[in-house]
Coordinates of C-alpha atoms and ligand atoms in Angstrom, one line a residue:
M136 CA -22.8 -42.2 -38.4
T137 CA -22.3 -45.5 -36.9
N138 CA -19.8 -46.2 -34.0
F139 CA -17.7 -49.3 -33.7
E140 CA -19.8 -50.4 -30.7
E141 CA -22.9 -51.0 -33.0
M142 CA -21.0 -52.8 -35.7
G143 CA -21.3 -56.3 -34.3
L144 CA -17.7 -56.4 -33.1
N145 CA -16.3 -58.1 -30.3
P146 CA -15.0 -56.7 -27.1
G147 CA -11.5 -57.7 -27.5
I148 CA -11.4 -56.2 -31.0
L149 CA -13.3 -53.0 -29.8
K150 CA -10.6 -52.5 -26.5
A151 CA -7.8 -52.9 -29.2
V152 CA -9.7 -50.2 -31.6
Q153 CA -9.9 -47.9 -28.7
E154 CA -6.6 -48.0 -27.6
L155 CA -5.2 -46.9 -31.1
G156 CA -7.4 -44.4 -30.7
F157 CA -9.8 -44.9 -33.4
E158 CA -12.7 -43.3 -32.1
R159 CA -15.3 -43.7 -35.5
P160 CA -15.1 -45.7 -38.2
M161 CA -13.8 -44.3 -41.3
P162 CA -16.2 -44.4 -44.5
V163 CA -14.6 -47.6 -46.1
Q164 CA -15.1 -49.4 -42.4
E165 CA -18.7 -48.1 -41.8
K166 CA -19.3 -50.2 -45.6
V167 CA -17.0 -52.8 -45.4
I168 CA -17.1 -54.1 -41.7
P169 CA -20.9 -54.9 -41.6
L170 CA -20.5 -56.6 -45.1
M171 CA -18.0 -59.0 -43.6
L172 CA -19.4 -59.4 -40.3
A173 CA -22.6 -60.7 -42.2
D174 CA -20.4 -62.9 -44.4
S175 CA -22.2 -61.1 -47.4
G176 CA -19.8 -62.4 -50.2
D177 CA -17.2 -61.1 -52.7
I178 CA -16.2 -57.0 -52.2
I179 CA -14.5 -54.5 -54.6
A180 CA -13.5 -51.6 -52.8
L181 CA -12.0 -48.6 -54.8
A182 CA -10.5 -46.6 -52.1
Q183 CA -7.2 -45.0 -51.7
T184 CA -4.3 -46.2 -48.9
G185 CA -4.9 -43.7 -46.0
T186 CA -8.7 -44.2 -46.1
G187 CA -8.5 -46.9 -43.4
K188 CA -9.0 -50.0 -45.5
T189 CA -6.6 -52.3 -43.3
A190 CA -8.8 -52.2 -40.7
A191 CA -12.0 -52.0 -43.0
F192 CA -11.1 -55.9 -43.4
G193 CA -8.6 -56.7 -40.8
L194 CA -11.2 -56.0 -38.1
P195 CA -13.8 -58.8 -39.1
L196 CA -11.2 -61.0 -40.2
I197 CA -9.8 -61.1 -37.0
Q198 CA -13.3 -61.4 -35.6
S199 CA -14.2 -64.5 -37.9
T200 CA -10.7 -66.3 -37.9
N201 CA -10.7 -69.5 -35.5
V202 CA -8.2 -69.2 -33.3
E203 CA -8.0 -73.0 -32.5
N204 CA -7.3 -74.1 -35.9
L205 CA -3.9 -73.5 -36.8
N206 CA -4.2 -74.1 -40.7
P207 CA -4.0 -70.4 -42.8
Q208 CA -7.4 -69.4 -43.1
A209 CA -6.9 -65.9 -44.8
L210 CA -4.8 -64.9 -47.3
I211 CA -3.4 -60.9 -47.7
L212 CA -1.6 -60.3 -51.1
C213 CA 0.0 -56.9 -51.2
P214 CA 2.6 -55.5 -53.7
T215 CA 5.7 -54.8 -51.2
R216 CA 7.3 -56.3 -48.4
E217 CA 6.9 -52.7 -46.6
L218 CA 2.7 -53.0 -47.1
C219 CA 3.3 -56.7 -45.9
L220 CA 5.3 -55.8 -42.6
Q221 CA 2.5 -52.8 -42.3
I222 CA -0.5 -54.9 -42.6
A223 CA 0.6 -57.6 -40.3
G224 CA 1.8 -55.3 -37.9
D225 CA -1.8 -53.6 -37.7
L226 CA -3.3 -56.8 -37.6
T227 CA -1.3 -58.0 -34.8
D228 CA -2.3 -54.6 -33.4
F229 CA -6.1 -55.2 -33.9
A230 CA -5.6 -58.7 -32.5
K231 CA -4.2 -57.9 -29.2
Y232 CA -6.7 -59.2 -26.9
T233 CA -8.2 -62.4 -29.3
G234 CA -6.1 -64.7 -28.0
K235 CA -3.3 -66.5 -29.7
L236 CA -3.8 -65.3 -33.0
N237 CA -0.7 -65.9 -35.8
I238 CA -0.1 -63.7 -38.2
L239 CA 2.6 -64.0 -40.6
A240 CA 4.3 -61.6 -43.2
V241 CA 6.1 -63.4 -46.2
Y242 CA 7.8 -61.7 -48.8
G243 CA 10.8 -61.3 -50.7
G244 CA 14.3 -60.5 -50.1
A245 CA 14.5 -62.1 -46.4
S246 CA 15.4 -65.7 -45.5
I247 CA 13.0 -68.2 -46.9
D248 CA 14.0 -70.6 -44.3
N249 CA 12.9 -68.5 -41.2
Q250 CA 9.4 -68.0 -43.2
I251 CA 9.4 -71.9 -44.1
R252 CA 9.9 -72.5 -40.1
S253 CA 6.8 -70.0 -39.0
L254 CA 4.5 -71.3 -41.7
K255 CA 5.4 -75.0 -39.8
K256 CA 4.5 -73.5 -36.5
G257 CA 0.9 -72.7 -37.7
V258 CA -0.4 -69.5 -39.1
Q259 CA -3.9 -68.6 -39.1
I260 CA -3.5 -65.4 -41.6
I261 CA -0.7 -64.9 -44.4
V262 CA -0.1 -61.9 -45.7
A263 CA 1.8 -61.9 -48.5
T264 CA 3.9 -60.5 -51.5
P265 CA 3.0 -62.9 -54.6
G266 CA 6.2 -64.1 -55.8
R267 CA 7.0 -65.2 -52.6
L268 CA 4.1 -67.1 -51.8
I269 CA 4.4 -68.8 -55.0
D270 CA 7.7 -70.1 -53.8
L271 CA 6.5 -71.2 -50.5
I272 CA 3.5 -73.0 -52.4
G273 CA 5.8 -74.6 -54.6
R274 CA 8.0 -75.8 -51.5
G275 CA 4.8 -77.2 -49.7
A276 CA 5.3 -74.8 -47.0
A277 CA 2.5 -72.6 -47.7
K278 CA -0.7 -75.0 -47.7
L279 CA -4.0 -73.2 -48.7
F280 CA -6.5 -75.7 -48.4
A281 CA -8.2 -73.9 -45.6
V282 CA -8.2 -70.8 -47.0
S283 CA -11.7 -69.0 -46.9
T284 CA -10.8 -65.2 -47.3
V285 CA -8.6 -63.8 -49.9
I286 CA -7.7 -59.9 -49.4
L287 CA -6.4 -58.6 -52.7
D288 CA -4.9 -55.1 -51.1
E289 CA -3.6 -52.4 -53.5
A290 CA -4.3 -54.4 -56.4
D291 CA -3.8 -52.2 -58.9
E292 CA -0.4 -51.7 -57.4
M293 CA 0.2 -55.7 -57.7
L294 CA -0.6 -55.5 -61.3
N295 CA 1.5 -52.4 -62.1
M296 CA 4.2 -54.4 -61.0
G297 CA 3.6 -57.2 -63.1
F298 CA 2.2 -59.6 -60.3
L299 CA -0.6 -60.8 -62.5
D300 CA 0.1 -64.3 -63.7
S301 CA 1.4 -64.9 -60.0
I302 CA -2.2 -63.6 -58.6
N303 CA -3.9 -65.8 -61.0
E304 CA -1.8 -68.8 -59.9
I305 CA -2.3 -68.1 -56.3
L306 CA -6.0 -67.7 -56.7
E307 CA -6.1 -71.0 -58.5
E308 CA -4.6 -73.0 -55.4
V309 CA -7.4 -71.5 -52.9
P310 CA -10.2 -73.7 -52.5
D311 CA -14.1 -72.6 -54.6
G312 CA -16.1 -71.2 -52.0
R313 CA -13.8 -68.9 -50.4
R314 CA -14.7 -65.1 -50.4
T315 CA -12.6 -62.4 -52.2
L316 CA -12.1 -58.6 -51.4
L317 CA -10.2 -56.6 -53.7
F318 CA -9.2 -53.2 -52.8
S319 CA -7.8 -50.8 -55.7
A320 CA -7.4 -47.4 -55.5
T321 CA -8.3 -46.9 -59.6
M322 CA -10.5 -49.4 -61.3
S323 CA -8.8 -50.6 -64.6
P324 CA -10.2 -53.3 -67.3
E325 CA -7.3 -55.6 -65.8
I326 CA -8.6 -55.1 -62.5
A327 CA -12.3 -56.2 -64.0
A328 CA -10.9 -59.1 -65.5
I329 CA -9.5 -60.4 -62.0
A330 CA -13.2 -59.7 -60.5
R331 CA -14.5 -61.8 -63.8
N332 CA -12.5 -64.6 -63.4
Y333 CA -12.3 -65.1 -59.5
M334 CA -15.1 -63.2 -58.0
E335 CA -19.0 -64.3 -57.4
K336 CA -21.4 -61.1 -58.0
P337 CA -19.0 -58.7 -56.1
T338 CA -20.8 -55.8 -54.0
E339 CA -19.0 -53.0 -55.3
I340 CA -18.0 -50.1 -53.0
T341 CA -16.5 -46.4 -53.8
I342 CA -14.8 -44.4 -51.8
G343 CA -14.4 -40.7 -52.8
T344 CA -15.7 -40.9 -56.5
K345 CA -14.2 -43.5 -59.1
N346 CA -10.7 -42.9 -60.4
S347 CA -10.5 -40.0 -58.2
S348 CA -7.5 -38.7 -55.4
A349 CA -8.5 -38.5 -52.2
E350 CA -11.3 -36.2 -50.8
N351 CA -9.2 -34.2 -49.0
V352 CA -6.3 -33.8 -51.2
S353 CA -6.4 -30.2 -52.9
H354 CA -4.7 -30.1 -56.4
A355 CA -2.8 -27.1 -57.9
Y356 CA 0.7 -26.6 -60.0
F357 CA 3.1 -23.5 -60.8
L358 CA 3.7 -23.4 -64.4
V359 CA 7.8 -22.9 -64.6
H360 CA 10.4 -22.7 -67.2
A361 CA 12.3 -25.7 -67.4
K362 CA 15.3 -24.1 -66.3
D363 CA 13.8 -22.7 -62.9
K364 CA 12.1 -26.3 -61.5
Y365 CA 14.8 -26.7 -59.0
K366 CA 14.7 -22.9 -58.1
V367 CA 10.8 -23.1 -57.6
L368 CA 11.0 -26.4 -55.7
K369 CA 13.5 -24.3 -53.0
R370 CA 10.8 -21.7 -52.9
I371 CA 8.0 -23.9 -52.0
A372 CA 10.1 -25.8 -49.3
D373 CA 11.3 -22.3 -48.1
S374 CA 7.5 -21.0 -48.1
E375 CA 6.2 -24.0 -46.1
P376 CA 8.6 -24.3 -43.2
N377 CA 6.4 -27.2 -41.4
I378 CA 6.4 -29.0 -44.9
Y379 CA 6.7 -32.8 -44.6
G380 CA 6.6 -34.3 -48.3
I381 CA 7.5 -36.6 -50.6
I382 CA 9.1 -35.1 -53.8
F383 CA 8.4 -37.2 -56.9
C384 CA 10.8 -37.5 -59.7
R385 CA 10.7 -39.6 -63.1
T386 CA 13.9 -41.1 -63.2
R387 CA 16.3 -42.5 -60.5
A388 CA 19.0 -39.8 -61.8
E389 CA 16.9 -37.3 -61.6
T390 CA 15.7 -37.8 -58.1
Q391 CA 19.4 -38.2 -57.2
D392 CA 20.1 -34.9 -58.5
V393 CA 17.3 -33.1 -57.1
A394 CA 18.0 -34.6 -53.3
S395 CA 21.7 -33.9 -53.9
K396 CA 21.3 -30.3 -54.5
L397 CA 18.6 -30.2 -51.7
I398 CA 21.2 -31.5 -49.2
Q399 CA 24.0 -29.2 -50.8
D400 CA 21.6 -26.3 -50.2
G401 CA 20.7 -27.7 -46.5
Y402 CA 17.7 -29.0 -46.3
N403 CA 16.6 -31.9 -44.5
A404 CA 16.2 -34.3 -47.4
D405 CA 17.2 -37.6 -48.8
A406 CA 16.6 -39.7 -51.9
L407 CA 14.9 -42.9 -52.4
H408 CA 15.3 -44.8 -55.5
G409 CA 16.2 -48.2 -57.1
D410 CA 19.8 -48.0 -57.0
L411 CA 20.2 -48.1 -53.4
S412 CA 20.8 -51.3 -51.7
Q413 CA 17.4 -52.8 -49.6
A414 CA 19.4 -51.6 -46.1
Q415 CA 19.9 -47.8 -47.7
R416 CA 16.3 -47.9 -48.7
D417 CA 14.9 -49.1 -45.1
T418 CA 17.3 -46.6 -43.5
V419 CA 16.1 -43.4 -45.6
M420 CA 12.3 -44.6 -45.1
Q421 CA 12.7 -45.0 -41.4
K422 CA 14.1 -41.5 -40.9
F423 CA 11.6 -40.2 -43.1
R424 CA 8.8 -42.1 -41.0
I425 CA 10.0 -40.3 -37.8
R426 CA 10.5 -37.6 -39.6
N427 CA 14.1 -37.0 -39.1
L428 CA 13.5 -36.1 -42.8
Q429 CA 11.6 -33.6 -43.9
L430 CA 11.9 -34.0 -47.7
L431 CA 12.2 -37.2 -49.6
V432 CA 12.9 -37.5 -53.0
A433 CA 11.9 -40.6 -55.0
T434 CA 10.5 -42.2 -58.1
D435 CA 7.3 -44.0 -58.1
V436 CA 8.5 -47.4 -57.9
A437 CA 10.7 -46.7 -54.9
A438 CA 8.0 -45.1 -52.9
R439 CA 5.4 -47.5 -53.1
G440 CA 6.7 -49.3 -49.9
L441 CA 6.1 -46.5 -47.9
D442 CA 3.3 -45.9 -46.2
V443 CA 3.1 -42.5 -44.4
D444 CA 0.2 -41.0 -42.9
D445 CA 0.4 -37.2 -42.2
L446 CA 2.3 -35.6 -45.4
T447 CA 1.4 -32.6 -45.9
H448 CA 2.6 -32.1 -49.3
V449 CA 3.2 -34.5 -52.1
I450 CA 5.0 -32.6 -54.9
N451 CA 5.2 -33.9 -58.6
Y452 CA 8.9 -32.2 -59.5
S453 CA 8.0 -34.3 -63.1
L454 CA 4.4 -35.4 -64.1
P455 CA 4.3 -39.0 -64.5
D456 CA 3.8 -40.2 -67.7
D457 CA 1.1 -42.6 -66.8
T458 CA -2.1 -40.3 -65.6
E459 CA -2.7 -42.9 -63.1
V460 CA 0.1 -43.0 -61.1
Y461 CA -0.4 -39.2 -60.4
T462 CA -3.6 -40.6 -58.2
H463 CA -1.4 -43.0 -56.4
R464 CA 0.9 -40.3 -55.9
S465 CA -1.5 -37.5 -54.7
G466 CA -3.3 -40.2 -52.5
R467 CA -0.2 -40.1 -50.4
T468 CA -1.2 -37.2 -48.6
G469 CA -5.2 -36.3 -47.3
R470 CA -5.4 -39.6 -45.3
A471 CA -6.7 -40.5 -42.4
G472 CA -9.1 -37.5 -42.4
K473 CA -6.2 -35.2 -42.5
T474 CA -6.1 -32.4 -45.4
G475 CA -3.3 -32.4 -47.7
I476 CA -2.1 -30.7 -51.0
S477 CA -0.3 -32.4 -54.3
L478 CA 1.6 -29.6 -56.2
S479 CA 3.0 -29.9 -59.8
L480 CA 6.0 -28.0 -61.5
V481 CA 4.6 -27.9 -64.9
H482 CA 6.3 -27.0 -67.9
L483 CA 4.5 -25.4 -70.9
R484 CA 4.9 -28.6 -72.9
E485 CA 3.4 -30.8 -70.1
R486 CA 0.0 -28.9 -70.0
H487 CA -1.6 -30.8 -72.0
N488 CA -0.6 -33.8 -69.7
L489 CA -1.7 -32.1 -66.9
Q490 CA -5.5 -31.9 -68.3
L491 CA -5.5 -35.5 -69.1
I492 CA -4.5 -35.7 -65.0
E493 CA -7.5 -33.1 -64.2
K494 CA -10.0 -35.0 -66.4
L495 CA -8.5 -38.4 -64.3
V496 CA -9.2 -36.8 -61.2
K497 CA -12.4 -34.9 -61.8
K498 CA -10.6 -31.8 -60.3
K499 CA -9.7 -28.4 -62.1
F500 CA -6.1 -27.8 -60.7
K501 CA -5.5 -24.3 -59.2
A502 CA -2.5 -22.5 -60.9
L503 CA -0.4 -20.8 -58.2
P504 CA 2.0 -18.1 -58.3
I505 CA 5.3 -18.9 -57.6
P506 CA 5.9 -17.7 -54.3
T507 CA 8.2 -14.5 -54.4
G508 CA 11.1 -13.9 -52.1
S509 CA 9.2 -11.0 -49.7
E510 CA 6.3 -13.8 -49.5
I511 CA 8.9 -16.3 -48.2
C512 CA 10.8 -13.8 -45.9
G513 CA 7.1 -13.3 -44.2
K514 CA 6.3 -17.1 -43.9
Q515 CA 9.8 -17.6 -42.4
L516 CA 10.0 -14.9 -40.2
F517 CA 6.4 -16.0 -38.6
H518 CA 7.5 -19.4 -38.4
W519 CA 10.7 -18.2 -36.5
V520 CA 8.2 -16.0 -34.3
K521 CA 5.9 -18.7 -33.3
K522 CA 8.8 -20.8 -32.5
L523 CA 10.2 -17.9 -30.4
E524 CA 6.4 -17.6 -28.9
N525 CA 6.6 -21.5 -28.0
A526 CA 10.3 -21.9 -27.1
V527 CA 10.8 -23.5 -23.2
T528 CA 12.9 -21.2 -21.1
E529 CA 13.1 -23.2 -18.3
H530 CA 16.8 -23.9 -18.5
Q531 CA 18.4 -23.2 -15.0
E532 CA 21.9 -22.6 -16.5
I533 CA 20.5 -19.7 -17.9
E534 CA 19.5 -17.8 -14.9
K535 CA 23.0 -17.0 -13.9
F536 CA 23.6 -14.7 -16.8
L537 CA 20.2 -13.2 -16.9
P538 CA 21.0 -10.5 -14.7
D539 CA 24.1 -8.9 -16.6
I540 CA 22.4 -9.5 -19.9
K541 CA 19.2 -7.4 -18.8
E542 CA 21.4 -5.3 -17.4
K543 CA 23.7 -4.7 -20.6
L544 CA 20.3 -4.5 -22.7
A545 CA 18.3 -2.1 -20.3
E546 CA 19.1 0.9 -22.7
L547 CA 16.9 -0.8 -25.1
D548 CA 12.9 -0.5 -24.8
R549 CA 10.5 -3.6 -25.9
E550 CA 10.2 -2.0 -29.4
E551 CA 13.8 -1.8 -29.9
L552 CA 14.9 -5.0 -28.9
I553 CA 12.2 -7.1 -30.9
R554 CA 13.5 -5.3 -33.7
R555 CA 16.7 -6.0 -33.2
V556 CA 16.2 -9.6 -32.5
V557 CA 14.0 -10.0 -35.7
S558 CA 16.5 -8.2 -37.6
L559 CA 19.1 -10.4 -36.7
E560 CA 17.1 -13.4 -37.8
F561 CA 16.1 -12.0 -41.0
D562 CA 19.6 -11.2 -41.6
R563 CA 20.7 -14.4 -41.1
F564 CA 18.1 -16.5 -43.4
L565 CA 16.9 -14.3 -45.8
D566 CA 19.3 -12.3 -47.2
D567 CA 19.2 -14.0 -50.7
Y568 CA 15.7 -13.8 -50.8
R569 CA 15.4 -10.2 -50.1
H570 CA 17.8 -9.1 -52.9
G571 CA 17.0 -11.8 -55.0
E572 CA 14.8 -11.4 -58.1
D573 CA 11.2 -13.2 -58.5
I574 CA 10.9 -16.3 -60.6
I575 CA 7.9 -15.3 -63.2
S576 CA 5.7 -18.5 -64.5
P577 CA 6.1 -18.2 -68.2
T578 CA 3.1 -17.3 -70.0
S579 CA 2.3 -19.5 -73.0
D580 CA 0.6 -16.9 -75.7
R581 CA 3.0 -14.7 -75.3
E582 CA 6.3 -17.0 -75.7
S583 CA 4.7 -18.9 -78.4
G584 CA 4.0 -15.6 -80.1
F585 CA 7.5 -14.3 -79.6
E586 CA 8.8 -17.4 -81.8
G587 CA 10.1 -15.9 -84.7
Q588 CA 11.2 -12.8 -83.0
G589 CA 8.0 -11.4 -82.4
R590 CA 6.8 -11.7 -85.8
G591 CA 3.9 -13.9 -84.7
S592 CA 2.8 -11.4 -82.1
R593 CA 3.0 -8.9 -84.8
E594 CA 0.9 -10.9 -86.9
R595 CA -2.0 -11.7 -83.8
Y596 CA -1.9 -8.2 -82.7
A597 CA -4.5 -5.7 -84.4
G598 CA -3.4 -2.6 -82.7
N599 CA -0.7 0.3 -83.6
F600 CA 2.7 0.0 -82.3
K601 CA 5.4 2.3 -80.5
R602 CA 8.7 1.9 -81.1
L603 CA 11.0 1.7 -78.3
F604 CA 14.7 2.4 -77.7
I605 CA 16.7 0.0 -75.1
N606 CA 20.3 0.5 -74.3
L607 CA 21.4 -2.8 -75.2
G608 CA 22.6 -4.4 -77.7
K609 CA 24.4 -7.8 -79.5
T610 CA 27.5 -6.8 -77.4
D611 CA 25.6 -7.1 -74.3
G612 CA 24.2 -10.9 -75.5
F613 CA 21.2 -9.0 -76.1
Y614 CA 19.0 -10.9 -78.7
P615 CA 15.3 -11.5 -79.2
E616 CA 15.4 -14.2 -76.8
Q617 CA 16.5 -12.1 -74.1
L618 CA 14.3 -9.2 -75.2
I619 CA 11.3 -11.5 -74.9
E620 CA 12.6 -13.2 -71.3
L621 CA 13.2 -9.4 -70.0
V622 CA 9.6 -8.1 -70.9
N623 CA 8.5 -11.6 -69.3
T624 CA 10.2 -11.3 -66.3
Y625 CA 8.9 -7.6 -65.6
T626 CA 5.5 -7.4 -66.5
K627 CA 4.5 -10.4 -64.5
G628 CA 1.8 -12.5 -67.0
R629 CA 0.5 -9.6 -68.7
K630 CA 0.2 -10.3 -72.6
I631 CA 2.4 -7.3 -73.9
P632 CA 2.3 -7.7 -78.0
I633 CA 5.7 -6.9 -79.7
G634 CA 6.5 -6.3 -83.1
K635 CA 9.9 -6.1 -85.0
I636 CA 13.2 -5.8 -83.1
D637 CA 16.1 -4.3 -84.6
L638 CA 19.1 -5.3 -83.0
L639 CA 22.1 -3.3 -83.1
K640 CA 25.6 -3.4 -81.5
T641 CA 25.0 -1.4 -78.4
F642 CA 21.4 -0.5 -78.3
S643 CA 18.3 -1.6 -80.2
F644 CA 15.2 -0.7 -80.8
F645 CA 11.9 -2.7 -80.7
E646 CA 7.9 -2.0 -81.4
V647 CA 5.3 -2.6 -78.7
G648 CA 1.4 -2.4 -78.6
A649 CA 1.3 1.5 -78.3
E650 CA -0.9 1.2 -75.4
Y651 CA 1.6 -0.7 -73.2
A652 CA 4.2 1.4 -74.3
D653 CA 4.4 3.4 -70.9
F654 CA 3.5 0.7 -69.1
L655 CA 6.6 -1.2 -70.5
I656 CA 9.1 1.5 -70.2
S657 CA 8.2 2.0 -66.4
A658 CA 8.4 -1.6 -65.8
L659 CA 11.5 -2.2 -67.3
N660 CA 13.4 1.1 -66.5
D661 CA 16.3 0.6 -63.9
K662 CA 16.1 -2.8 -63.9
T663 CA 19.2 -5.1 -64.4
F664 CA 20.7 -6.9 -67.6
M665 CA 23.9 -8.4 -67.3
D666 CA 25.0 -6.2 -64.3
R667 CA 23.8 -3.4 -66.8
R668 CA 20.9 -1.0 -65.5
V669 CA 18.1 -1.3 -68.4
A670 CA 17.0 1.8 -69.8
V671 CA 14.1 1.8 -71.9
E672 CA 12.4 5.1 -74.0
I673 CA 10.4 6.2 -76.8
A674 CA 12.4 6.0 -79.5
Q675 CA 13.4 8.9 -81.8
E676 CA 12.1 9.5 -85.2
K677 CA 14.0 8.0 -88.1
T678 CA 16.3 9.7 -89.8
I679 CA 17.5 9.4 -93.6
S680 CA 21.3 9.7 -93.4
T681 CA 23.4 11.0 -96.7
D682 CA 24.3 7.8 -97.9
G683 CA 20.5 7.3 -98.2
E684 CA 19.7 4.5 -95.5
R685 CA 17.3 5.0 -93.0
R686 CA 19.5 5.3 -89.7
E687 CA 18.2 5.5 -86.2
K688 CA 20.5 6.8 -83.2
R689 CA 20.1 6.1 -79.8
P690 CA 18.8 8.9 -77.8
A691 CA 21.8 11.4 -77.1
K692 CA 21.8 11.3 -73.6
W693 CA 22.7 7.7 -73.8
S694 CA 25.5 7.9 -75.5
D695 CA 27.9 8.6 -72.5
R696 CA 26.4 5.9 -70.3
R697 CA 28.0 2.7 -72.1
P698 CA 30.8 1.7 -69.9
E699 CA 34.0 2.6 -72.0
K700 CA 35.3 -1.0 -72.2
R701 CA 33.2 -3.3 -73.4
G702 CA 35.9 -5.8 -75.0
G703 CA 35.4 -8.3 -78.0
E704 CA 36.1 -11.3 -75.6
R705 CA 33.5 -10.4 -73.4
S706 CA 30.8 -9.7 -75.7
D707 CA 31.6 -13.0 -77.9
K708 CA 31.0 -15.0 -74.7
Y709 CA 28.0 -13.5 -74.4
R710 CA 26.9 -13.8 -78.0
K711 CA 27.6 -17.5 -77.3
E712 CA 26.1 -18.1 -74.3
G713 CA 23.2 -15.7 -74.6
R714 CA 21.5 -17.1 -77.4
K715 CA 21.8 -20.7 -76.3
E716 CA 20.7 -19.8 -72.7
S717 CA 19.5 -16.4 -71.4
K718 CA 20.4 -16.3 -67.9
P719 CA 20.1 -11.9 -67.6
Y720 CA 18.7 -12.2 -64.3
K721 CA 20.8 -12.1 -61.0
K722 CA 21.3 -15.8 -59.9
E723 CA 19.4 -16.6 -57.0
G724 CA 21.7 -17.3 -54.0
R725 CA 22.4 -20.1 -51.1
K726 CA 19.1 -21.0 -49.5
P727 CA 18.6 -19.6 -45.8
G728 CA 20.1 -21.8 -43.1
R729 CA 17.3 -23.1 -41.1
Ligands
AMP925 P1 -4.9 -47.6 -43.9 O1 -5.9 -46.7 -44.9 O2 -5.1 -48.9 -43.6 O3 -3.1 -47.8 -44.7 O4 -4.9 -46.6 -43.0 C1 -4.8 -45.2 -42.7 C2 -4.4 -44.8 -41.2 O5 -5.6 -44.5 -40.8 C3 -3.6 -45.7 -40.3 O6 -2.4 -44.8 -39.6 C4 -4.7 -46.0 -39.5 O7 -4.0 -46.3 -38.2 C5 -5.7 -45.1 -39.3 N1 -6.9 -45.5 -39.0 C6 -7.8 -46.2 -39.5 N2 -9.0 -46.4 -39.2 C7 -9.1 -45.1 -38.7 C8 -10.0 -44.4 -37.7 N3 -11.5 -45.3 -37.8 N4 -10.0 -43.7 -36.8 C9 -8.9 -43.0 -37.0 N5 -7.5 -43.6 -37.6 C10 -8.1 -44.6 -38.6

C-alpha cells in the first residue's frame, strides 16, 4: 500500500493531512489522487460516502489550484447545503498550509447577497448546490470561464433530487477542455448519460463492488409482525446500550410517531423530517453530530444532508420502496474503515422487497432472532458493570462519608455486596423485561397455512392428527387466530400442523399433527391467555348424545376451574376485539430507565 508521501502531494498538504490524523490513504484516495495529480483526464468513481472521497478529489485539487488567480478554477456540485458546508470545511482543512486559497460554499436557503459579495472578492473553489449556482450564474456573480475542474459529488443523489436539468445547464457554462470527475454510490442509466454527454473517455473506478453497499457493513433483518415493530425497535436499542444510529422511516408521519414514542419511553432520540423548519433540522442534526442524541429517526430526504462517520447502526424501520435507497441508508454506517450494521424490520409481506435488496447489495442478509428479555437484561447489566469498572472515583466530597458508609456495610462480605448492588440495578431498569413475554418472529409457512381456520395446514399435512382440548373458548375471545397466535408464540418457529378447530363457548378442541401433540401440550400448559392460565391435554373420546348428536365434553377436572363470573359484557368485548386484533399476551411494560 502506498502512503501519502509517495503520492506526490506537496509538503503543505502532507502536513495538513498528518494533522488530520490520516495515516494511510483510503482505497479511493489511492486510486484517484495519482490520476488527478497526473492530470490524466475524466474519472467516474463509484464510491459510497464515508469512503474518503472528499480527500480523494480535494487534496489533488488544492495542489493544482493557482492561488494567484482569483477566478473560480474548480467547481464542486453536491446535493445538499450540509454536504456543501462539509466539503468546503474539509477543503479548508486540507488547504491549511497552502497560502491564500478561497473556498466558498454556496447553497439555497441562505442570503444570496452575502454569497455574491464573497464571490466578488475572488474565490478559487466553489462548492455549490445546483439550484443556487444557477441563480448566481444568472445574476452574473458566478463566472465559470476559468473553471478547469468540475466535480459532481453524490451524483446519484443530485439526480434523485431532480437536479438533472440544473446540472446540464451548469455543465454547458463550463469551458470545454475541463476535466470532470463524477462520484456516485450507484451507477444508473441517468449517470451513464451524464458521463456520455459531458465526459471524455472517463477512467472508471469502483470502490467495493458496483452497486453494493460498503464492504464493512453487515446486513441483517428481523422478521416481525407489523404490530410488534415498535417493540422490536426498542429491544434492538436496549440490547445495544452504546448504539449511535439512524432509524429510517418511510413517511414524515411515521418518523414523528416513532420518535415521539421513543422520547416518551425515555430514549435519547429525536426526529428529523421535512415538516421541521431548517433551523429545527439544524439543531437536531447538530445534537446528533455531537452525540447528544443516540438515535435519530429520519426520512431519507431529511437525512441526506447529514454526514456522520461513526454510526454503529442503521435501522430500517420500514424498507424503502426504491431498493437503491437502501444502499444510501446502509452506506451511512461502516465508514472510515469502521464496521457497521444495517438492520431491517421486515414484515412478512415485505420479504420480496428484501430479496430485491439482497440482489442489489449482492449479500445475503442474516435473519436475527428478536432479542429476548433475558438477553437484554444480560447486555444491560454488563454494560452497567463496565461503567462501574471505569467509574472515576476521585471525588473529594465522597471521602468524608466513606468511613461511616464502610462501617455500615462492614457486615456484608464482598460477594453479598456485589449481589446487592447488582440486584438494585437489575430491579431498577430491567423489571419489564424480566417479567414481560418475549416477541416471536412470524413464520411464513405456518401463517399462510393457518388461514381458513387451519384447513390449509390440514390439507398439506400428510400425517395423523391428534385432537387436543384447550380450556379457552369463544367467551374468552378465543378464535382460530388467537389459537394460531398462541401456538406460534410458544413454539418458537417450529412448524406445527394444525387441523380442524372446534370452538365452543368456554373451551375448544383442535387437531394437531400427532407427533407434535406432547410438545405442544407442554409448550402451552400454564401459559397465560387474557389473564387465564392455559390448560391443554389430549381430548377424550367423542360421545354420542341421546339426541343423536356427537358431543364432546371438556375433561371433568376442568369443569370447576372456570371463574364463576365471565359476564356477557366482558365476553362481548373480547369477542369483538379478539377477532380484530389479538393481544393475548402480557403487554410489554415501560422501557427501563437509563
Ligand atoms: P468522506 O467519504 O470524504 O466523507 O470521508 C469520510 C471520513 O473519513 C471523514 O471523516 C474523513 O475525515 C475520514 N478520512 C478521509 N481520509 C482518511 C484517511 N486517509 N485516513 C483516515 N480517515 C480518513
